[in-house]
XYZ file of N, CA and C in Angstrom:
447
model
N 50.604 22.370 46.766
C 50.405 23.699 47.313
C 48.914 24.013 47.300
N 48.201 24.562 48.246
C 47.019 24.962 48.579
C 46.541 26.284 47.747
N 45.498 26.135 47.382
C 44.971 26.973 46.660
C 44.549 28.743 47.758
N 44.814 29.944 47.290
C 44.224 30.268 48.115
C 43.005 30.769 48.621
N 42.586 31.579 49.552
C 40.865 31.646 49.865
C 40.044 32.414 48.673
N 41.092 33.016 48.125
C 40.004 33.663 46.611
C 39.953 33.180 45.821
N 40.887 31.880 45.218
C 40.565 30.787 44.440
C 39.751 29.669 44.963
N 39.849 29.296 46.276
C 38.809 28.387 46.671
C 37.623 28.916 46.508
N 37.148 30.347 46.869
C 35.727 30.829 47.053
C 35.595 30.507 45.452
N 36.339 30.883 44.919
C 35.618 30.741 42.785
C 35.234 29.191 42.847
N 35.212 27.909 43.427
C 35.142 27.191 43.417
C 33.878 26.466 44.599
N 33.592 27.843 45.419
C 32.552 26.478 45.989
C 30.895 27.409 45.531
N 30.222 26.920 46.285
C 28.641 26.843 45.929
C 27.970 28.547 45.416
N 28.467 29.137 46.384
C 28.775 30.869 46.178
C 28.925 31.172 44.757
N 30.426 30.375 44.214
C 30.951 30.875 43.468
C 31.458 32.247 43.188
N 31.403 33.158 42.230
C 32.380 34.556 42.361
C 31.708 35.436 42.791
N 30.087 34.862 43.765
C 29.520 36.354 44.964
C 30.239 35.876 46.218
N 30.777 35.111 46.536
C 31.877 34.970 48.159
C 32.751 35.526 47.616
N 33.612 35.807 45.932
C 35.153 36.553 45.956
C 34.655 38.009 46.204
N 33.522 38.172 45.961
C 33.065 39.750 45.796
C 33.096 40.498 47.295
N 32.418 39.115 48.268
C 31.662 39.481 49.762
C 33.128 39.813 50.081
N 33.772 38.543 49.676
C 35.172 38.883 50.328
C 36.278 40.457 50.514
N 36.006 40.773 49.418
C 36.779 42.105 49.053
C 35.968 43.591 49.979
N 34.521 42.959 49.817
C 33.810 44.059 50.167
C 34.459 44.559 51.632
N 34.283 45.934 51.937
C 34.930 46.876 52.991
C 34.121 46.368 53.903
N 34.771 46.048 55.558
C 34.686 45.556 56.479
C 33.403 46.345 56.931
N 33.524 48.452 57.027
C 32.216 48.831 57.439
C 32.113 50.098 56.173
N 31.051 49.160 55.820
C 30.428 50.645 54.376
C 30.035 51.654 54.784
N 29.599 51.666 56.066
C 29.604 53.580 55.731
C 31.213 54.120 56.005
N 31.777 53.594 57.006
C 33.058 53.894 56.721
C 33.657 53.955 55.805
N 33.969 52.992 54.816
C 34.204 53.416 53.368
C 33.499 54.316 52.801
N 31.974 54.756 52.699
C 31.343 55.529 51.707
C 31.838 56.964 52.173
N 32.050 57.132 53.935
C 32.047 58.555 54.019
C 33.843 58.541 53.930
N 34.726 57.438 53.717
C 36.087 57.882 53.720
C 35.930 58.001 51.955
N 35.219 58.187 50.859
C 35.442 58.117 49.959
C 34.440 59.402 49.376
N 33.272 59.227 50.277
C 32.600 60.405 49.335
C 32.351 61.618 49.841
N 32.820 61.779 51.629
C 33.371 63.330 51.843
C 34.437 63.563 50.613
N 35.290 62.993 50.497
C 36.334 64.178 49.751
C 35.777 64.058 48.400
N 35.287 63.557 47.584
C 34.414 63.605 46.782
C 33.459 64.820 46.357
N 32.942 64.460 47.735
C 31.494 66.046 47.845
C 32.722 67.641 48.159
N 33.730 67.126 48.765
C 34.905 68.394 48.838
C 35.482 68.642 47.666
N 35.585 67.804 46.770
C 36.442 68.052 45.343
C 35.494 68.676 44.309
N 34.197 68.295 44.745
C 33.059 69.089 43.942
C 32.860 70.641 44.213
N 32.807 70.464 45.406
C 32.685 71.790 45.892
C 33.598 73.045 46.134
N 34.733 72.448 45.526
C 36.070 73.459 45.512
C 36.030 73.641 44.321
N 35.924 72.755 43.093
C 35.951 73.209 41.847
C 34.745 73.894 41.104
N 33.164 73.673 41.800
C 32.513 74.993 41.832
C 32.752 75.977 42.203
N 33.379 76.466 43.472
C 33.672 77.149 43.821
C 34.743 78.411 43.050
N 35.442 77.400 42.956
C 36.151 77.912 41.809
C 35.639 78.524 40.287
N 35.220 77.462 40.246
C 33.849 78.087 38.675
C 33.276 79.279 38.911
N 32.629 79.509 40.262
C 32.328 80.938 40.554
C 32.277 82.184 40.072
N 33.832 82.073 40.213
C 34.636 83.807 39.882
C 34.299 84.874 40.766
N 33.764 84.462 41.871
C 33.704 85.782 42.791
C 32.635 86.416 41.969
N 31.643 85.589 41.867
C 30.136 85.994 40.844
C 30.075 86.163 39.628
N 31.156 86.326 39.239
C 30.758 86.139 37.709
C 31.546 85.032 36.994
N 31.166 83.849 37.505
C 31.182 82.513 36.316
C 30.217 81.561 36.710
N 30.593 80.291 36.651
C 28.939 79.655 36.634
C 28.861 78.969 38.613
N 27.779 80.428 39.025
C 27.569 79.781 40.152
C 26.564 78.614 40.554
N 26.018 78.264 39.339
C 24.684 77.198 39.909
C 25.400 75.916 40.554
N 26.549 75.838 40.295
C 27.287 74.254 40.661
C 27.167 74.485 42.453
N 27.539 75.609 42.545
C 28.229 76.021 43.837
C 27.056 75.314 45.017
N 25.640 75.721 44.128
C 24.300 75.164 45.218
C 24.716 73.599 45.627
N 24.553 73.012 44.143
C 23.994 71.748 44.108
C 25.214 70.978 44.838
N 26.678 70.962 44.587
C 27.890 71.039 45.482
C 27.653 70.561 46.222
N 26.939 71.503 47.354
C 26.539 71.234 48.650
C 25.489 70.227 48.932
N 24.857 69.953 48.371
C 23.964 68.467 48.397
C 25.121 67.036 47.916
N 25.763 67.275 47.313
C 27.214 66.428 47.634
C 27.328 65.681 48.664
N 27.222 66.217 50.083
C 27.872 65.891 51.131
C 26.730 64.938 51.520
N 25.392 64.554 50.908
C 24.991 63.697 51.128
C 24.899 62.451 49.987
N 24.793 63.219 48.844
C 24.942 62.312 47.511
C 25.955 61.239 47.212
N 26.767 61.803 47.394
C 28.164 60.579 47.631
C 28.286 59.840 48.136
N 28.265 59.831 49.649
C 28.423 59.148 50.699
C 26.895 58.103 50.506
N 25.829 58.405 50.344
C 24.909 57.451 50.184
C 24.850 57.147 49.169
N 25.389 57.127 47.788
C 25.636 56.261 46.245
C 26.833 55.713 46.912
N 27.837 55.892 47.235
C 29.023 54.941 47.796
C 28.457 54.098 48.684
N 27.704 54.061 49.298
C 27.157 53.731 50.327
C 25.921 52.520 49.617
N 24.962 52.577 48.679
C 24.491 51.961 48.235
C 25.281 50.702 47.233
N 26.525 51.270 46.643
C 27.479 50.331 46.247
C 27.759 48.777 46.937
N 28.047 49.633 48.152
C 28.904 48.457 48.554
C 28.232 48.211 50.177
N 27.309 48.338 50.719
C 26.364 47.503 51.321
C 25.853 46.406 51.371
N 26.114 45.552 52.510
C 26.266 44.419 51.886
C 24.505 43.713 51.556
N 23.469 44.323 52.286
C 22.335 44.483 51.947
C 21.457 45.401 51.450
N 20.967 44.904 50.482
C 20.401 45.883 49.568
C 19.188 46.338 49.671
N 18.515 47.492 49.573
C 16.958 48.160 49.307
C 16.530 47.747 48.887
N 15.049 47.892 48.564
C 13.859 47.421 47.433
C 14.340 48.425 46.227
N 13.913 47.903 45.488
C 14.440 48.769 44.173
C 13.658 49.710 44.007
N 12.201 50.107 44.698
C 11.822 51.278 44.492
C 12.574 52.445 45.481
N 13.264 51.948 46.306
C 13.861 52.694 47.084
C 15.092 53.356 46.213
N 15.611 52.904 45.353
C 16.872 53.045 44.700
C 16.007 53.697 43.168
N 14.778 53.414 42.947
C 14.396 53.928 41.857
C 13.810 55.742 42.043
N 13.659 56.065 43.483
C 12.893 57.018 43.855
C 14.238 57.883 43.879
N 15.283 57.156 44.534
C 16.537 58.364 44.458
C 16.895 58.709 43.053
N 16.953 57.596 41.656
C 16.777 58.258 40.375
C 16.309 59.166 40.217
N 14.943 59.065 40.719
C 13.803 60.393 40.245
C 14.516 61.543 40.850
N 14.807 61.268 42.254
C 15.481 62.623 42.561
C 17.008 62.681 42.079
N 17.682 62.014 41.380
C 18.956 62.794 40.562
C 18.468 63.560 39.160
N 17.336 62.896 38.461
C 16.514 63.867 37.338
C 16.201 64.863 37.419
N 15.767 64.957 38.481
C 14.684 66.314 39.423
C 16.196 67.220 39.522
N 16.809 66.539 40.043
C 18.411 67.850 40.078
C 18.961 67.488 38.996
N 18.916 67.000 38.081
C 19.462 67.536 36.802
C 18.901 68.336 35.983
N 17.669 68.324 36.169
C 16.892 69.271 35.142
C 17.083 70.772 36.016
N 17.243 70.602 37.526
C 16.789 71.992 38.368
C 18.245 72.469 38.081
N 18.897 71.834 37.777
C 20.723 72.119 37.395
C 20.773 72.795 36.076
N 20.182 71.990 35.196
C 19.821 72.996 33.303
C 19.178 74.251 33.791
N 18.037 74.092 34.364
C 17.228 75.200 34.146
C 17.893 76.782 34.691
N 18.561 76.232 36.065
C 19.077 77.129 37.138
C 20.397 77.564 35.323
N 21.026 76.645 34.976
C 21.955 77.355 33.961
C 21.819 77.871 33.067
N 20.353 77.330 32.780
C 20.150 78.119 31.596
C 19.410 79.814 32.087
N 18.930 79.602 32.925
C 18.406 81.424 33.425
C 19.599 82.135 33.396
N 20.809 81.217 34.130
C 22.146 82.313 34.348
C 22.830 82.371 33.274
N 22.872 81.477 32.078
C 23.933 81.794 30.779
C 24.892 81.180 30.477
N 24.354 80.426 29.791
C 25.281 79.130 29.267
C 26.992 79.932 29.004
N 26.664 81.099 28.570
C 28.284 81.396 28.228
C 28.840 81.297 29.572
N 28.774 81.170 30.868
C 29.213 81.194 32.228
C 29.936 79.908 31.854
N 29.097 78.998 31.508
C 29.553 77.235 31.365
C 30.649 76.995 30.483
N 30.233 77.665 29.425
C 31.433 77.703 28.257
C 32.629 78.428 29.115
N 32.584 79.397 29.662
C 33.845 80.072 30.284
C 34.437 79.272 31.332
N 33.772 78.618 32.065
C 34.698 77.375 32.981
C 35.212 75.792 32.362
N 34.991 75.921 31.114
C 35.212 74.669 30.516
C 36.795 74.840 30.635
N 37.622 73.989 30.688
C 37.101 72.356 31.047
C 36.652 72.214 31.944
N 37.036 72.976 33.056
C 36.682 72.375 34.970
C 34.679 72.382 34.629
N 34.237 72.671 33.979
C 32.872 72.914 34.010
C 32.429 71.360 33.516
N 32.977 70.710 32.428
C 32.986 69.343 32.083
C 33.538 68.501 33.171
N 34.684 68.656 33.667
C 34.978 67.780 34.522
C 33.817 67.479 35.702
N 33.366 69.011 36.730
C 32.394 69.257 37.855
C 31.512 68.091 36.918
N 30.625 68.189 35.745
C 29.737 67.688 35.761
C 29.660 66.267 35.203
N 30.670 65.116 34.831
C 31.259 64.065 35.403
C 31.820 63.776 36.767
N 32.123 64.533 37.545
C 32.301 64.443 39.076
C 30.931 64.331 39.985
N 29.624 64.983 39.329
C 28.484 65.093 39.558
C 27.524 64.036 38.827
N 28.168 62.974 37.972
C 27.154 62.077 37.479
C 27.355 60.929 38.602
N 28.657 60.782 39.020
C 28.859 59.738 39.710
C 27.872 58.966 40.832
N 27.654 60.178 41.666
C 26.654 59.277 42.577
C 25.661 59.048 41.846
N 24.592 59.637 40.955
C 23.834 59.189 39.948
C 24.246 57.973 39.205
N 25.291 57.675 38.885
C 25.406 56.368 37.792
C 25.750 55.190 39.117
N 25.950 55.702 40.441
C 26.205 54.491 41.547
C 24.826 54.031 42.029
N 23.805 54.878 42.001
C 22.775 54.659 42.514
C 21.981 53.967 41.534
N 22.080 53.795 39.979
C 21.844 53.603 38.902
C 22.581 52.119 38.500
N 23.557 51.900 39.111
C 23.526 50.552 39.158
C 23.643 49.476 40.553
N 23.225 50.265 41.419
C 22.988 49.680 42.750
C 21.010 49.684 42.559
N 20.728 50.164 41.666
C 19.112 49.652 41.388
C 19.178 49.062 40.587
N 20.067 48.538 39.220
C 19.855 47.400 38.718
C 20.346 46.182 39.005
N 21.656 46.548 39.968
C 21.854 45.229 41.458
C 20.754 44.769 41.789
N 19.760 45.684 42.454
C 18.270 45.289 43.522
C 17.729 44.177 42.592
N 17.613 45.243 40.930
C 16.142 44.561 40.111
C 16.999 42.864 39.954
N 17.860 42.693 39.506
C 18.843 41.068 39.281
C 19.001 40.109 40.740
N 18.922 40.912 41.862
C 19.058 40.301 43.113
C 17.411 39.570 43.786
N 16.106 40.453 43.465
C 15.051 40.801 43.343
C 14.391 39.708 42.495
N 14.831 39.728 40.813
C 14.741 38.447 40.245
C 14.898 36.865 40.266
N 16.332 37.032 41.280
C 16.713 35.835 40.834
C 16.024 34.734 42.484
């Protein structure tokens, strides 16, 4: 019996980057925007929600809306099958820092008790909000190992 094409690929010159190519989605932005619109929508409903019709924590509600590009291009940097220079992927870091700190600061002017009052959904939003940050974060240490070798 014949082995099949994802056990042969573990076996030839490739080795387990052809099982990887293999799996990868036919067109990545198609995947990134079928995965990180509703993404940037699930963020932005559960800020929304955090809200309260102004009085709970509206700073999510801004940043939310930068979602609709954050996602879709960290999904998008994932699974591309060619990759950036790593300063390209290191400069979008700088700008997830730059909005994390403009994210503290904006919460801390408005009142941390806002944050405490949407907890849990306030913990969840902001694990829903590391994501494209930790995709872009290892789609630049993809570059720096790809870059190396």
């Amino acid at each position: 019996m014949a082995d099949p094409p994802e056990a042969r690929a573990l076996h030839d010159a490739a080795g387990a980057g052809a099982l990887i190519r293999a799996r990868a989605p036919a067109s990545p932005l198609k995947f990134a925007l079928l995965w990180g619109l509703p993404a940037a929508l699930l963020s932005l409903f559960i800020a929304f929600m955090m809200m309260g019709a102004g009085h709970g924590w509206v700073t999510p509600f801004w940043f939310s809306l930068g979602g609709f590009v954050a996602f879709p291009v960290g999904i998008w940097a994932l699974v591309a099958p060619a990759r950036l220079h790593p300063r390209v992927y290191a400069a979008l870091l700088l700008l997830a820092l730059a909005s994390d700190y403009q994210l503290y600061a904006m919460s801390d002017a408005e009142g941390w008790q806002y944050f405490q009052r949407a907890a849990p959904f306030s913990f969840f939003w902001l694990a829903l909000w590391s994501l494209w940050q930790l995709a872009f974060l290892r789609a630049f240490l993809i570059a720096l190992r790809d870059r190396a070798a």
